[in-house]
C-alpha positions as CSV (number, residue, x, y, z in Angstrom):
1,X,22.8,32.9,19.4
2,X,24.9,29.9,18.3
3,X,28.0,32.2,18.3
4,X,27.2,33.4,21.8
5,X,26.8,29.9,23.1
6,X,30.2,28.9,21.7
7,X,31.8,31.9,23.4
8,X,30.2,31.4,26.9
9,X,29.5,27.7,27.3
10,X,32.2,25.2,27.9
11,X,31.4,22.3,25.6
12,X,34.8,20.5,25.7
13,X,35.3,18.7,22.4
14,X,31.7,18.7,21.5
15,X,30.5,20.6,18.5
16,X,27.3,22.4,17.7
17,X,25.4,21.9,14.5
18,X,24.4,24.9,12.4
19,X,20.7,24.4,13.3
20,X,21.2,23.9,17.0
21,X,18.8,26.8,18.0
22,X,16.0,26.0,15.5
23,X,16.3,22.4,16.3
24,X,15.8,23.1,20.1
25,X,13.2,25.8,20.1
26,X,12.5,26.0,23.8
27,X,14.8,27.1,26.7
28,X,14.3,23.7,28.4
29,X,15.4,21.8,25.3
30,X,18.4,24.0,24.6
31,X,19.5,24.0,28.2
32,X,19.3,20.2,28.3
33,X,21.3,19.9,25.2
34,X,24.0,22.2,26.4
35,X,24.2,20.5,29.8
36,X,24.5,17.1,28.1
37,X,27.3,18.3,25.8
38,X,29.1,19.9,28.8
39,X,28.9,16.6,30.7
40,X,29.7,14.6,27.6
41,X,26.3,13.0,27.7
42,X,24.8,13.2,24.2
43,X,22.0,10.8,25.3
44,X,20.2,13.7,27.1
45,X,19.6,15.3,23.7
46,X,18.5,12.1,22.0
47,X,16.2,11.1,24.9
48,X,14.5,14.4,25.2
49,X,13.7,14.7,21.5
50,X,12.4,11.2,21.3
51,X,10.2,11.8,24.4
52,X,8.9,15.1,22.8
53,X,8.1,13.3,19.6
54,X,6.1,10.8,21.5
55,X,4.1,13.5,23.3
56,X,3.4,15.3,20.0
57,X,2.3,12.1,18.4
58,X,-0.1,11.5,21.3
59,X,-1.3,15.0,21.2
60,X,-2.1,15.3,17.5
61,X,-2.6,11.6,16.6
62,X,-6.2,11.3,17.8
63,X,-8.8,11.2,15.0
64,X,-12.5,10.5,14.9
65,X,-13.1,7.0,13.5
66,X,-15.4,6.6,10.6
67,X,-18.8,4.8,11.1
68,X,-18.8,1.1,10.1
69,X,-19.4,0.7,6.4
70,X,-19.7,-1.8,3.6
71,X,-17.6,-2.8,0.6
72,X,-18.7,-4.1,-2.8
73,X,-16.3,-6.5,-4.5
74,X,-16.4,-8.3,-7.9
75,X,-14.3,-11.3,-8.8
76,X,-14.5,-12.8,-5.3
77,X,-14.3,-16.4,-6.7
78,X,-10.9,-15.5,-8.2
79,X,-7.5,-15.7,-6.6
80,X,-7.1,-12.0,-5.9
81,X,-10.7,-11.5,-5.0
82,X,-10.7,-14.3,-2.4
83,X,-7.7,-12.8,-0.6
84,X,-9.3,-9.3,-0.7
85,X,-12.5,-10.7,0.8
86,X,-10.5,-12.4,3.6
87,X,-8.7,-9.2,4.4
88,X,-11.8,-7.1,4.4
89,X,-13.6,-9.7,6.6
90,X,-11.1,-9.0,9.4
91,X,-11.4,-5.3,9.2
92,X,-13.4,-4.0,12.2
93,X,-14.5,-0.9,10.2
94,X,-16.2,-3.1,7.6
95,X,-19.6,-4.6,8.5
96,X,-20.7,-6.1,5.2
97,X,-18.8,-7.4,2.1
98,X,-21.2,-7.6,-0.9
99,X,-19.7,-10.1,-3.4
100,X,-21.3,-9.6,-6.8
101,X,-21.0,-13.0,-8.5
102,X,-22.2,-14.6,-11.7
103,X,-24.7,-17.1,-10.4
104,X,-28.3,-18.3,-10.8
105,X,-29.3,-17.5,-7.2
106,X,-28.0,-16.5,-3.7
107,X,-27.1,-20.1,-2.8
108,X,-25.0,-20.7,-5.8
109,X,-23.3,-17.3,-5.5
110,X,-22.3,-18.0,-1.8
111,X,-21.1,-21.5,-2.8
112,X,-18.8,-20.0,-5.5
113,X,-17.2,-17.5,-3.0
114,X,-16.8,-20.1,-0.2
115,X,-15.4,-22.8,-2.5
116,X,-12.8,-20.4,-3.8
117,X,-11.8,-19.3,-0.3
118,X,-11.7,-22.9,1.0
119,X,-9.6,-23.9,-2.0
120,X,-7.1,-21.2,-1.1
121,X,-7.2,-22.3,2.6
122,X,-8.3,-18.8,3.9
123,X,-12.0,-19.5,4.8
124,X,-11.7,-21.8,7.8
125,X,-9.2,-19.5,9.5
126,X,-11.8,-16.7,9.7
127,X,-13.8,-16.4,12.9
128,X,-17.6,-16.8,12.6
129,X,-18.1,-13.1,13.1
130,X,-15.9,-12.4,10.0
131,X,-17.6,-15.0,7.9
132,X,-21.0,-13.5,8.6
133,X,-19.9,-10.3,7.0
134,X,-19.7,-12.0,3.6
135,X,-22.9,-11.6,1.5
136,X,-22.8,-13.2,-2.0
137,X,-25.3,-11.8,-4.5
138,X,-26.0,-13.1,-8.0
139,X,-25.2,-10.2,-10.3
140,X,-25.1,-9.0,-13.9
141,X,-22.6,-6.1,-14.4
142,X,-24.0,-5.3,-17.8
143,X,-27.3,-4.3,-16.1
144,X,-27.5,-0.6,-14.9
145,X,-28.7,-1.9,-11.5
146,X,-26.1,-4.7,-11.6
147,X,-28.8,-7.3,-11.8
148,X,-29.8,-6.6,-8.2
149,X,-33.3,-6.0,-6.8
150,X,-34.2,-2.3,-6.3
151,X,-34.4,-2.7,-2.5
152,X,-31.0,-4.5,-2.4
153,X,-29.3,-1.9,-4.6
154,X,-30.7,1.0,-2.5
155,X,-29.6,-0.8,0.8
156,X,-26.0,-1.1,-0.5
157,X,-25.8,2.6,-1.2
158,X,-26.7,3.6,2.3
159,X,-23.2,3.1,3.9
160,X,-21.0,2.1,1.0
161,X,-17.3,2.9,1.5
162,X,-15.8,1.5,-1.6
163,X,-16.1,-0.8,-4.6
164,X,-13.2,-3.2,-5.5
165,X,-13.5,-4.3,-9.0
166,X,-11.4,-7.5,-9.6
167,X,-13.5,-9.0,-12.4
168,X,-12.2,-7.4,-15.7
169,X,-11.8,-10.2,-18.2
170,X,-8.2,-11.1,-19.1
171,X,-8.6,-12.7,-22.6
172,X,-6.4,-11.4,-25.4
173,X,-8.4,-13.4,-27.9
174,X,-11.6,-11.4,-27.4
175,X,-12.7,-8.7,-29.9
176,X,-13.2,-5.2,-28.6
177,X,-17.0,-5.5,-29.1
178,X,-17.0,-8.5,-26.8
179,X,-15.7,-6.3,-23.9
180,X,-18.5,-3.8,-24.1
181,X,-21.4,-5.5,-22.3
182,X,-19.8,-7.2,-19.3
183,X,-16.6,-5.2,-18.9
184,X,-16.8,-1.7,-20.2
185,X,-20.5,-1.2,-19.2
186,X,-19.8,-3.0,-16.0
187,X,-17.2,-0.5,-14.9
188,X,-19.6,2.3,-15.8
189,X,-22.4,0.7,-13.7
190,X,-20.0,0.2,-10.7
191,X,-19.0,3.9,-10.9
192,X,-22.7,4.8,-11.0
193,X,-23.1,2.8,-7.7
194,X,-20.4,4.9,-6.1
195,X,-22.1,8.1,-7.2
196,X,-25.5,6.8,-5.9
197,X,-23.8,6.2,-2.5
198,X,-22.4,9.8,-2.3
199,X,-19.0,11.4,-2.1
200,X,-17.7,8.9,0.6
201,X,-17.7,5.9,-1.8
202,X,-14.6,5.3,-4.0
203,X,-14.0,3.1,-7.0
204,X,-11.0,0.8,-6.9
205,X,-10.2,-0.8,-10.3
206,X,-7.8,-3.7,-10.4
207,X,-6.8,-3.5,-14.0
208,X,-4.6,-1.5,-16.4
209,X,-7.2,-1.8,-19.2
210,X,-10.2,0.5,-19.5
211,X,-8.8,2.9,-17.0
212,X,-9.8,5.9,-19.1
213,X,-13.3,5.3,-17.7
214,X,-12.0,5.9,-14.2
215,X,-10.2,9.1,-15.4
216,X,-13.5,10.4,-16.7
217,X,-15.2,9.5,-13.5
218,X,-12.6,11.4,-11.5
219,X,-13.4,14.5,-13.5
220,X,-17.0,14.0,-12.3
221,X,-15.8,14.1,-8.7
222,X,-15.8,10.4,-8.1
223,X,-12.8,9.2,-6.1
224,X,-11.2,6.5,-8.3
225,X,-8.0,4.4,-7.9
226,X,-6.5,2.3,-10.6
227,X,-4.6,-0.6,-9.0
228,X,-1.9,-2.1,-11.2
229,X,-1.7,-5.5,-9.6
230,X,0.6,-7.2,-12.1
231,X,1.5,-10.9,-11.9
232,X,-0.1,-12.6,-9.0
233,X,2.1,-15.2,-7.3
234,X,1.4,-17.8,-4.6
235,X,0.5,-16.7,-1.1
236,X,3.2,-16.9,1.5
237,X,1.3,-19.1,4.0
238,X,-0.2,-22.0,2.0
239,X,1.8,-21.5,-1.3
240,X,-1.4,-21.9,-3.4
241,X,-0.9,-20.5,-6.9
242,X,-3.6,-20.1,-9.5
243,X,-2.7,-22.5,-12.3
244,X,-4.2,-20.1,-14.8
245,X,-1.6,-17.4,-14.1
246,X,1.2,-16.8,-16.6
247,X,4.2,-18.2,-14.7
248,X,2.4,-21.5,-13.5
249,X,1.2,-22.0,-17.1
250,X,4.8,-21.6,-18.4
251,X,6.1,-24.1,-15.8
252,X,3.4,-26.6,-16.7
253,X,4.3,-26.2,-20.4
254,X,8.0,-26.8,-19.5
255,X,7.1,-30.0,-17.8
256,X,4.8,-31.1,-20.6
257,X,7.3,-30.5,-23.4
258,X,10.4,-31.1,-21.3
259,X,11.8,-27.7,-22.2
260,X,11.7,-24.2,-20.7
261,X,11.6,-20.9,-22.5
262,X,14.2,-18.1,-22.2
263,X,12.8,-14.6,-21.4
264,X,14.2,-11.2,-20.4
265,X,12.9,-8.8,-17.8
266,X,12.2,-5.8,-20.0
267,X,11.8,-3.5,-17.0
268,X,15.5,-3.7,-16.1
269,X,17.5,-6.8,-17.0
270,X,20.4,-5.6,-14.8
271,X,20.0,-4.4,-11.2
272,X,22.6,-2.2,-9.5
273,X,24.0,-2.9,-6.1
274,X,25.2,-0.1,-3.8
275,X,28.2,-2.0,-2.5
276,X,29.1,-4.1,-5.5
277,X,28.4,-1.6,-8.2
278,X,28.1,2.0,-7.1
279,X,31.0,2.2,-4.5
280,X,33.5,0.6,-6.9
281,X,32.4,3.0,-9.7
282,X,33.0,6.0,-7.4
283,X,36.5,4.6,-6.6
284,X,37.2,4.2,-10.3
285,X,36.2,7.8,-10.7
286,X,39.0,8.9,-8.3
287,X,37.1,9.3,-5.0
288,X,38.9,8.1,-1.9
289,X,36.8,6.9,1.1
290,X,36.3,4.2,3.7
291,X,33.3,1.8,3.8
292,X,31.8,2.1,7.3
293,X,29.0,0.6,9.3
294,X,26.1,3.0,9.8
295,X,26.9,3.6,13.5
296,X,30.6,4.3,12.8
297,X,29.5,6.6,9.9
298,X,27.3,8.7,12.3
299,X,30.1,9.0,14.8
300,X,32.6,10.2,12.2
301,X,30.0,12.6,10.9
302,X,29.6,14.1,14.5
303,X,33.3,14.5,14.7
304,X,33.7,16.2,11.3
305,X,33.7,19.9,10.4
306,X,30.4,21.7,11.1
307,X,30.8,23.8,7.9
308,X,27.6,23.1,6.0
309,X,29.3,23.8,2.6
310,X,32.1,21.3,3.2
311,X,29.8,18.8,5.0
312,X,26.1,19.1,3.9
313,X,24.8,16.3,6.1
314,X,25.9,18.3,9.2
315,X,23.1,20.8,8.5
316,X,20.8,18.2,10.1
317,X,22.5,19.5,13.2
């Protein structure tokens, strides 16, 4: 059909891509394209495609929203946990955020969570409705029922969406046996909570240690995610950085001893730049080319040969 179009339609200096027919699968689309090319108005083609994309998105982009649900989080008094709680509190799909905290009672548990959020200047910016979602509970992760009353545990499982575990101990001086009760067993008991809530609840584990437990849970049909958070830096609004993180500790040490340490990024000590490194390397290899702005590059592509072997990008037609 492309060959017949080239024989019968006057397109002037315009060129047809190899996939012009499949790229315009209706008579209306193809006729609008050909009319635009005949009149030298490429914008007809672009406009119609963009409009059709919008219609398709509107047609197929409607989904049934999930019922409001709750989230369980550990480590809420910590830096990461405080920001996760803040984010969840503003999510309209979340009705309750259960913060499992080491504390003697409900009052102390709530105080620890609020104090952490206030310290990081994220609490007072939350509307009252969002604050009311936060429920702090004294907890013991080493207990199969997480140290919660039976009624409370059962209530949490009724509409639990996910568990976010941010409380794995980061202490390289601890022996393996010291991790069993509060950490390893804690992960197991949180996964058990997800299972008790049904298939809709998932386990989100913010650690790169102990993740084999999550792998075993996944084989038991529990949805699990291992979140490799890495080094946590200061937030972008209030620039509050946890003094116990690695980089702030190194900075404080440098101030104390009046000396900084030298370190190397073992991931990739040298980054490559497209313009400064790759293009000069291609020239050194014997390739001859001009460096163009994106708009000019597209224009030159349109004016180039439509042969897909000589010019592969033209197959996008």
